[in-house]
Amino acid sequence: MFSSSLSFSAAPKPPIWSFNHGISWRERKRRSAAIEAAGFSYQKFVNFALDETKRRVHLVPSSLQEKLGSIPVTDGKAELKLQSFEAPKIRLLRSMCINGNEAMQVMDFAVFPKVEYDLPIFCANFFTSSAMNIIVLDLNPLHDVISNREYFEKYYERLMPLGLKYEQLLPWGGKITSESLRFFSPIVIWTKFSETQAKHNALFAAFKDYYEAWLELMDQVSMEMDASRVMCNCEAQHRYLTWRAEKDPGRQILKKLIGKDHTKDLLRIFLFNGVDELGSKTFLDYFPEYKLEDGTVNDKRSIMGKSFENRPWNSKGEFIGTNF
């Protein structure tokens, strides 16, 4: 979702006695969770991913950080850290971490392959507050895995045990729209939780396993030599970027932190870089159902009115939800 290099800093812990006088048990629990969350940073996830990637390939810093390195944070409290890199098979590896007030932590980490490769897009979108954690972790399919059995067998069939490993630890997070689901794979971790340390430990383990799995796929994939297939990969990635740049759920948080204009630049230039370079189609070219009578884009995140309360794939990765 979210190049400056401002440092992270944990909020200082208040004295223990402040929790024990005239405060309800529920409030003490909430404040305790806030303190624990305040000392937690997603930067260790990013550091792990960078270290593991550097063990396999030569990462080169991207120029995108310089272009966006001076974005001011308007509230004076939140801290923004952006990092971006390139590699032989990687068009863009980028991360955004936000350390906000009220124990808010945000991480948007993604790896986009070069269009000569049909690799899935590694995606980790995490939001943490003192009250709730909202998590999406996936190897987003470049091509449809519901109807394209060949693509499923190439990348996901062997990964189903990995998805099952975390199905109980990080259970399905409830209703999700069919629009979002079409960009997810059968091993997606979509979860919400209010617990802190134990769940964050499980999430870190899942992140490491999923990222190492993606790196293995990267090592094994061969460059596509068929020009028509390369064009297909390019359009598929552009379609994904176009959707995310328009409908990313973190847009409102960003607007509050850096303003409307900087948010637009951050989304299109950094987080979903390629939306203006990989193709000329617009959001409404790909998703005409979102066109309003005046020709503008419907700003709702879902208009299809269909959602999935439970995981719509079985243990074999077969889609068992009703049709979109």
Short mmCIF file of C-alpha atoms in Angstrom, two decimals:
data_model
loop_
_atom_site.label_atom_id
_atom_site.label_comp_id
_atom_site.label_asym_id
_atom_site.label_seq_id
_atom_site.Cartn_x
_atom_site.Cartn_y
_atom_site.Cartn_z
CA MET A 1 0.00 0.00 0.00
CA PHE A 2 2.49 2.82 1.57
CA SER A 3 11.63 7.48 -0.09
CA SER A 4 12.17 8.58 3.13
CA SER A 5 14.29 6.82 5.70
CA LEU A 6 12.96 8.16 8.96
CA SER A 7 13.73 5.91 11.89
CA PHE A 8 11.28 3.97 14.00
CA SER A 9 11.05 4.57 17.72
CA ALA A 10 9.02 2.71 20.30
CA ALA A 11 6.76 4.74 22.55
CA PRO A 12 8.05 4.94 26.12
CA LYS A 13 6.30 2.73 28.63
CA PRO A 14 4.34 4.52 31.35
CA PRO A 15 5.03 3.56 34.97
CA ILE A 16 3.30 0.40 36.18
CA TRP A 17 1.36 2.21 38.88
CA SER A 18 -0.59 4.19 36.28
CA PHE A 19 -2.60 1.09 35.42
CA ASN A 20 -3.77 0.29 38.93
CA HIS A 21 -5.76 3.25 40.20
CA GLY A 22 -9.36 3.91 39.22
CA ILE A 23 -9.12 2.07 35.87
CA SER A 24 -11.34 -0.82 34.85
CA TRP A 25 -9.96 -4.24 34.00
CA ARG A 26 -11.06 -3.79 30.37
CA GLU A 27 -9.26 -0.46 30.10
CA ARG A 28 -6.12 -1.89 31.73
CA LYS A 29 -6.17 -4.71 29.20
CA ARG A 30 -6.61 -2.26 26.32
CA ARG A 31 -3.75 -0.08 27.50
CA SER A 32 -1.51 -3.07 28.08
CA ALA A 33 -2.18 -4.21 24.51
CA ALA A 34 -1.44 -0.71 23.24
CA ILE A 35 1.94 -0.67 25.02
CA GLU A 36 2.87 -4.08 23.63
CA ALA A 37 1.81 -3.03 20.13
CA ALA A 38 3.75 0.23 20.45
CA GLY A 39 6.95 -1.74 20.98
CA PHE A 40 6.28 -3.90 17.94
CA SER A 41 7.69 -3.00 14.54
CA TYR A 42 7.09 -4.54 11.14
CA GLN A 43 10.55 -3.39 10.08
CA LYS A 44 11.95 -6.77 11.15
CA PHE A 45 9.73 -8.41 8.48
CA VAL A 46 11.23 -6.13 5.84
CA ASN A 47 14.76 -6.71 7.12
CA PHE A 48 14.27 -10.48 6.93
CA ALA A 49 12.99 -10.26 3.36
CA LEU A 50 15.87 -8.05 2.24
CA ASP A 51 18.47 -10.28 3.87
CA GLU A 52 16.99 -13.43 2.31
CA THR A 53 16.75 -11.81 -1.11
CA LYS A 54 20.35 -10.60 -0.97
CA ARG A 55 21.48 -14.16 -0.25
CA ARG A 56 20.15 -15.18 -3.67
CA VAL A 57 20.38 -12.16 -5.97
CA HIS A 58 22.11 -8.82 -6.26
CA LEU A 59 19.68 -6.10 -5.16
CA VAL A 60 20.16 -2.65 -6.63
CA PRO A 61 18.52 0.37 -4.94
CA SER A 62 15.73 1.84 -7.05
CA SER A 63 15.61 5.51 -7.97
CA LEU A 64 12.03 5.69 -6.68
CA GLN A 65 13.21 6.42 -3.15
CA GLU A 66 14.92 9.61 -4.31
CA LYS A 67 11.80 10.76 -6.14
CA LEU A 68 9.64 10.49 -3.03
CA GLY A 69 12.21 10.97 -0.30
CA SER A 70 10.91 14.34 0.88
CA ILE A 71 7.21 13.61 1.47
CA PRO A 72 6.27 15.39 4.71
CA VAL A 73 4.10 13.70 7.34
CA THR A 74 1.53 16.30 8.31
CA ASP A 75 0.56 15.15 11.81
CA GLY A 76 4.12 15.40 13.16
CA LYS A 77 3.79 12.07 14.99
CA ALA A 78 3.75 9.26 12.43
CA GLU A 79 6.99 8.05 10.84
CA LEU A 80 7.22 6.82 7.26
CA LYS A 81 9.95 4.59 5.88
CA LEU A 82 10.11 3.62 2.20
CA GLN A 83 12.60 1.26 0.57
CA SER A 84 12.83 0.04 -3.02
CA PHE A 85 15.13 -2.24 -5.02
CA GLU A 86 15.54 -4.03 -8.35
CA ALA A 87 17.12 -7.38 -9.32
CA PRO A 88 17.58 -9.53 -12.46
CA LYS A 89 14.10 -11.10 -12.19
CA ILE A 90 12.53 -8.42 -10.00
CA ARG A 91 11.08 -5.29 -11.57
CA LEU A 92 10.45 -3.74 -8.16
CA LEU A 93 10.80 -4.85 -4.55
CA ARG A 94 9.40 -2.13 -2.35
CA SER A 95 8.24 -1.63 1.22
CA MET A 96 6.43 1.01 3.19
CA CYS A 97 6.31 0.99 6.98
CA ILE A 98 4.34 3.48 9.03
CA ASN A 99 4.83 3.92 12.74
CA GLY A 100 1.90 6.03 13.90
CA ASN A 101 0.44 7.30 17.12
CA GLU A 102 -1.95 5.20 19.22
CA ALA A 103 0.27 2.16 18.62
CA MET A 104 -0.57 2.06 14.90
CA GLN A 105 1.76 0.06 12.67
CA VAL A 106 1.37 -0.42 8.91
CA MET A 107 3.42 -2.51 6.50
CA ASP A 108 2.89 -2.75 2.76
CA PHE A 109 5.53 -5.01 1.24
CA ALA A 110 5.41 -6.29 -2.34
CA VAL A 111 7.66 -7.82 -4.98
CA PHE A 112 6.73 -7.39 -8.64
CA PRO A 113 8.48 -9.67 -11.14
CA LYS A 114 9.76 -8.44 -14.47
CA VAL A 115 7.16 -9.03 -17.19
CA GLU A 116 9.32 -11.71 -18.83
CA TYR A 117 8.33 -13.94 -15.90
CA ASP A 118 4.84 -15.08 -14.96
CA LEU A 119 5.70 -15.30 -11.25
CA PRO A 120 3.03 -14.47 -8.69
CA ILE A 121 3.29 -11.09 -6.99
CA PHE A 122 4.40 -11.35 -3.38
CA CYS A 123 2.07 -9.26 -1.25
CA ALA A 124 1.98 -8.51 2.49
CA ASN A 125 -0.45 -5.85 3.75
CA PHE A 126 -0.53 -5.58 7.55
CA PHE A 127 -2.33 -3.06 9.75
CA THR A 128 -1.97 -3.12 13.54
CA SER A 129 -3.56 -0.95 16.21
CA SER A 130 -4.12 -1.40 19.93
CA ALA A 131 -7.52 -2.93 19.15
CA MET A 132 -7.14 -4.95 15.95
CA ASN A 133 -4.77 -6.50 13.43
CA ILE A 134 -5.90 -6.75 9.81
CA ILE A 135 -3.71 -9.03 7.71
CA VAL A 136 -3.37 -10.08 4.07
CA LEU A 137 -0.42 -12.27 3.08
CA ASP A 138 -0.34 -13.96 -0.30
CA LEU A 139 1.45 -14.86 -3.47
CA ASN A 140 -1.03 -12.97 -5.65
CA PRO A 141 -1.57 -14.91 -8.89
CA LEU A 142 -0.59 -13.08 -12.06
CA HIS A 143 -3.13 -15.15 -13.97
CA ASP A 144 -6.48 -16.59 -12.94
CA VAL A 145 -6.07 -19.70 -10.77
CA ILE A 146 -9.76 -20.63 -10.78
CA SER A 147 -10.09 -21.31 -14.50
CA ASN A 148 -6.41 -21.54 -15.49
CA ARG A 149 -5.47 -24.97 -14.19
CA GLU A 150 -2.04 -24.87 -15.84
CA TYR A 151 -1.05 -21.78 -13.86
CA PHE A 152 -2.41 -23.28 -10.64
CA GLU A 153 -0.40 -26.48 -11.13
CA LYS A 154 2.75 -24.55 -12.02
CA TYR A 155 2.82 -22.43 -8.87
CA TYR A 156 0.21 -23.30 -6.27
CA GLU A 157 -0.40 -27.05 -6.24
CA ARG A 158 2.87 -27.68 -4.40
CA LEU A 159 2.22 -24.77 -2.00
CA MET A 160 -1.14 -25.97 -0.67
CA PRO A 161 0.47 -27.67 2.39
CA LEU A 162 2.00 -24.29 3.26
CA GLY A 163 -1.41 -22.64 3.21
CA LEU A 164 -2.93 -25.42 5.31
CA LYS A 165 -0.12 -25.07 7.86
CA TYR A 166 -1.37 -21.62 8.88
CA GLU A 167 -5.11 -22.09 8.32
CA GLN A 168 -5.76 -22.76 12.03
CA LEU A 169 -3.16 -20.38 13.47
CA LEU A 170 -4.37 -17.48 11.33
CA PRO A 171 -7.98 -18.33 10.42
CA TRP A 172 -10.11 -16.72 7.73
CA GLY A 173 -10.97 -13.15 8.68
CA GLY A 174 -14.62 -13.05 7.64
CA LYS A 175 -16.41 -11.51 4.70
CA ILE A 176 -14.29 -10.47 1.75
CA THR A 177 -15.59 -9.06 -1.50
CA SER A 178 -15.51 -10.99 -4.74
CA GLU A 179 -13.64 -8.08 -6.37
CA SER A 180 -10.75 -8.53 -3.94
CA LEU A 181 -10.89 -12.31 -4.08
CA ARG A 182 -10.12 -12.45 -7.79
CA PHE A 183 -6.63 -11.15 -7.01
CA PHE A 184 -5.96 -13.73 -4.28
CA SER A 185 -4.61 -17.26 -4.44
CA PRO A 186 -5.84 -20.44 -2.70
CA ILE A 187 -3.10 -20.05 -0.06
CA VAL A 188 -3.98 -16.46 0.88
CA ILE A 189 -3.86 -15.62 4.59
CA TRP A 190 -6.68 -13.17 5.23
CA THR A 191 -7.18 -12.79 8.95
CA LYS A 192 -8.07 -10.42 11.80
CA PHE A 193 -7.06 -10.78 15.41
CA SER A 194 -6.94 -8.77 18.60
CA GLU A 195 -4.28 -10.82 20.41
CA THR A 196 -0.74 -9.53 20.18
CA GLN A 197 2.49 -11.41 20.81
CA ALA A 198 1.48 -15.01 20.07
CA LYS A 199 -0.35 -14.04 16.89
CA HIS A 200 2.44 -11.74 15.76
CA ASN A 201 4.89 -14.61 16.26
CA ALA A 202 2.70 -16.83 14.08
CA LEU A 203 2.43 -14.07 11.49
CA PHE A 204 6.20 -13.59 11.37
CA ALA A 205 6.67 -17.34 10.89
CA ALA A 206 4.10 -17.31 8.08
CA PHE A 207 5.74 -14.31 6.43
CA LYS A 208 9.13 -16.02 6.48
CA ASP A 209 7.73 -19.28 5.07
CA TYR A 210 5.73 -17.55 2.35
CA TYR A 211 8.62 -15.33 1.32
CA GLU A 212 11.09 -18.20 1.18
CA ALA A 213 8.56 -20.11 -0.95
CA TRP A 214 8.35 -17.14 -3.32
CA LEU A 215 12.13 -16.93 -3.56
CA GLU A 216 12.28 -20.63 -4.45
CA LEU A 217 9.80 -20.02 -7.26
CA MET A 218 11.90 -17.09 -8.45
CA ASP A 219 15.03 -19.23 -8.50
CA GLN A 220 13.31 -21.89 -10.60
CA VAL A 221 11.39 -19.77 -13.13
CA SER A 222 12.75 -19.34 -16.63
CA MET A 223 12.48 -16.27 -18.80
CA GLU A 224 9.55 -16.33 -21.21
CA MET A 225 10.72 -16.13 -24.83
CA ASP A 226 7.30 -15.99 -26.49
CA ALA A 227 6.50 -12.33 -27.13
CA SER A 228 2.75 -12.90 -26.91
CA ARG A 229 3.09 -14.48 -23.47
CA VAL A 230 5.31 -11.62 -22.29
CA MET A 231 2.61 -9.18 -23.41
CA CYS A 232 0.04 -11.26 -21.54
CA ASN A 233 2.14 -11.09 -18.38
CA CYS A 234 2.58 -7.36 -18.82
CA GLU A 235 -1.15 -6.71 -19.18
CA ALA A 236 -1.97 -8.98 -16.23
CA GLN A 237 0.44 -7.09 -13.99
CA HIS A 238 -0.85 -3.75 -15.27
CA ARG A 239 -4.44 -4.78 -14.53
CA TYR A 240 -3.44 -5.73 -10.98
CA LEU A 241 -1.60 -2.43 -10.46
CA THR A 242 -4.49 -0.43 -11.89
CA TRP A 243 -6.93 -2.03 -9.46
CA ARG A 244 -4.66 -1.56 -6.45
CA ALA A 245 -3.78 2.04 -7.25
CA GLU A 246 -7.47 2.96 -7.50
CA LYS A 247 -8.95 0.83 -4.71
CA ASP A 248 -6.19 0.39 -2.16
CA PRO A 249 -7.81 0.41 1.32
CA GLY A 250 -4.92 2.33 2.83
CA ARG A 251 -5.70 5.43 0.79
CA GLN A 252 -7.62 7.14 3.61
CA ILE A 253 -4.82 6.60 6.14
CA LEU A 254 -2.34 8.04 3.68
CA LYS A 255 -4.47 11.09 2.98
CA LYS A 256 -4.56 11.89 6.69
CA LEU A 257 -0.80 11.48 7.00
CA ILE A 258 0.55 13.12 3.85
CA GLY A 259 -2.37 14.81 2.08
CA LYS A 260 -4.30 14.04 -1.11
CA ASP A 261 -1.68 15.04 -3.70
CA HIS A 262 1.22 13.20 -2.04
CA THR A 263 -1.03 10.15 -1.60
CA LYS A 264 -1.73 10.02 -5.33
CA ASP A 265 2.00 10.23 -6.11
CA LEU A 266 2.88 7.60 -3.52
CA LEU A 267 0.28 5.16 -4.86
CA ARG A 268 1.04 5.57 -8.56
CA ILE A 269 4.78 6.27 -8.51
CA PHE A 270 5.97 4.09 -5.63
CA LEU A 271 3.54 1.52 -4.23
CA PHE A 272 2.05 0.50 -7.57
CA ASN A 273 4.78 1.64 -9.87
CA GLY A 274 4.08 0.50 -13.42
CA VAL A 275 0.47 1.61 -13.59
CA ASP A 276 1.59 4.52 -15.80
CA GLU A 277 4.41 2.64 -17.57
CA LEU A 278 3.32 -0.95 -18.30
CA GLY A 279 0.17 -0.12 -20.25
CA SER A 280 -2.20 2.56 -21.46
CA LYS A 281 -5.51 1.05 -20.37
CA THR A 282 -7.43 2.90 -17.69
CA PHE A 283 -9.20 1.56 -14.63
CA LEU A 284 -12.54 1.71 -16.47
CA ASP A 285 -11.07 -0.17 -19.45
CA TYR A 286 -10.38 -3.09 -17.14
CA PHE A 287 -13.36 -2.64 -14.82
CA PRO A 288 -16.17 -0.97 -16.83
CA GLU A 289 -18.73 -1.99 -14.21
CA TYR A 290 -17.38 0.82 -12.03
CA LYS A 291 -18.29 3.55 -14.53
CA LEU A 292 -20.86 6.08 -13.33
CA GLU A 293 -23.29 7.87 -15.61
CA ASP A 294 -21.08 10.97 -15.68
CA GLY A 295 -18.12 8.86 -16.85
CA THR A 296 -16.24 8.93 -13.54
CA VAL A 297 -15.17 5.99 -11.38
CA ASN A 298 -17.47 4.72 -8.64
CA ASP A 299 -15.43 5.21 -5.47
CA LYS A 300 -16.98 2.21 -3.69
CA ARG A 301 -14.59 -0.65 -3.07
CA SER A 302 -17.28 -3.20 -3.91
CA ILE A 303 -20.26 -2.91 -6.19
CA MET A 304 -20.91 -6.56 -6.97
CA GLY A 305 -22.67 -7.17 -3.67
CA LYS A 306 -21.10 -10.59 -3.20
CA SER A 307 -18.82 -11.61 -0.38
CA PHE A 308 -17.28 -14.78 1.03
CA GLU A 309 -17.70 -15.44 4.74
CA ASN A 310 -15.49 -18.54 4.71
CA ARG A 311 -12.45 -19.66 2.75
CA PRO A 312 -13.77 -20.49 -0.75
CA TRP A 313 -11.05 -23.04 -1.59
CA ASN A 314 -10.73 -26.59 -0.35
CA SER A 315 -7.53 -28.29 0.82
CA LYS A 316 -6.63 -29.14 -2.78
CA GLY A 317 -6.88 -25.54 -3.88
CA GLU A 318 -10.13 -26.10 -5.76
CA PHE A 319 -12.55 -23.18 -5.75
CA ILE A 320 -15.70 -24.18 -3.88
CA GLY A 321 -17.37 -20.78 -3.62
CA THR A 322 -20.25 -19.90 -5.88
CA ASN A 323 -19.42 -18.10 -9.10
CA PHE A 324 -18.58 -14.41 -9.03
#
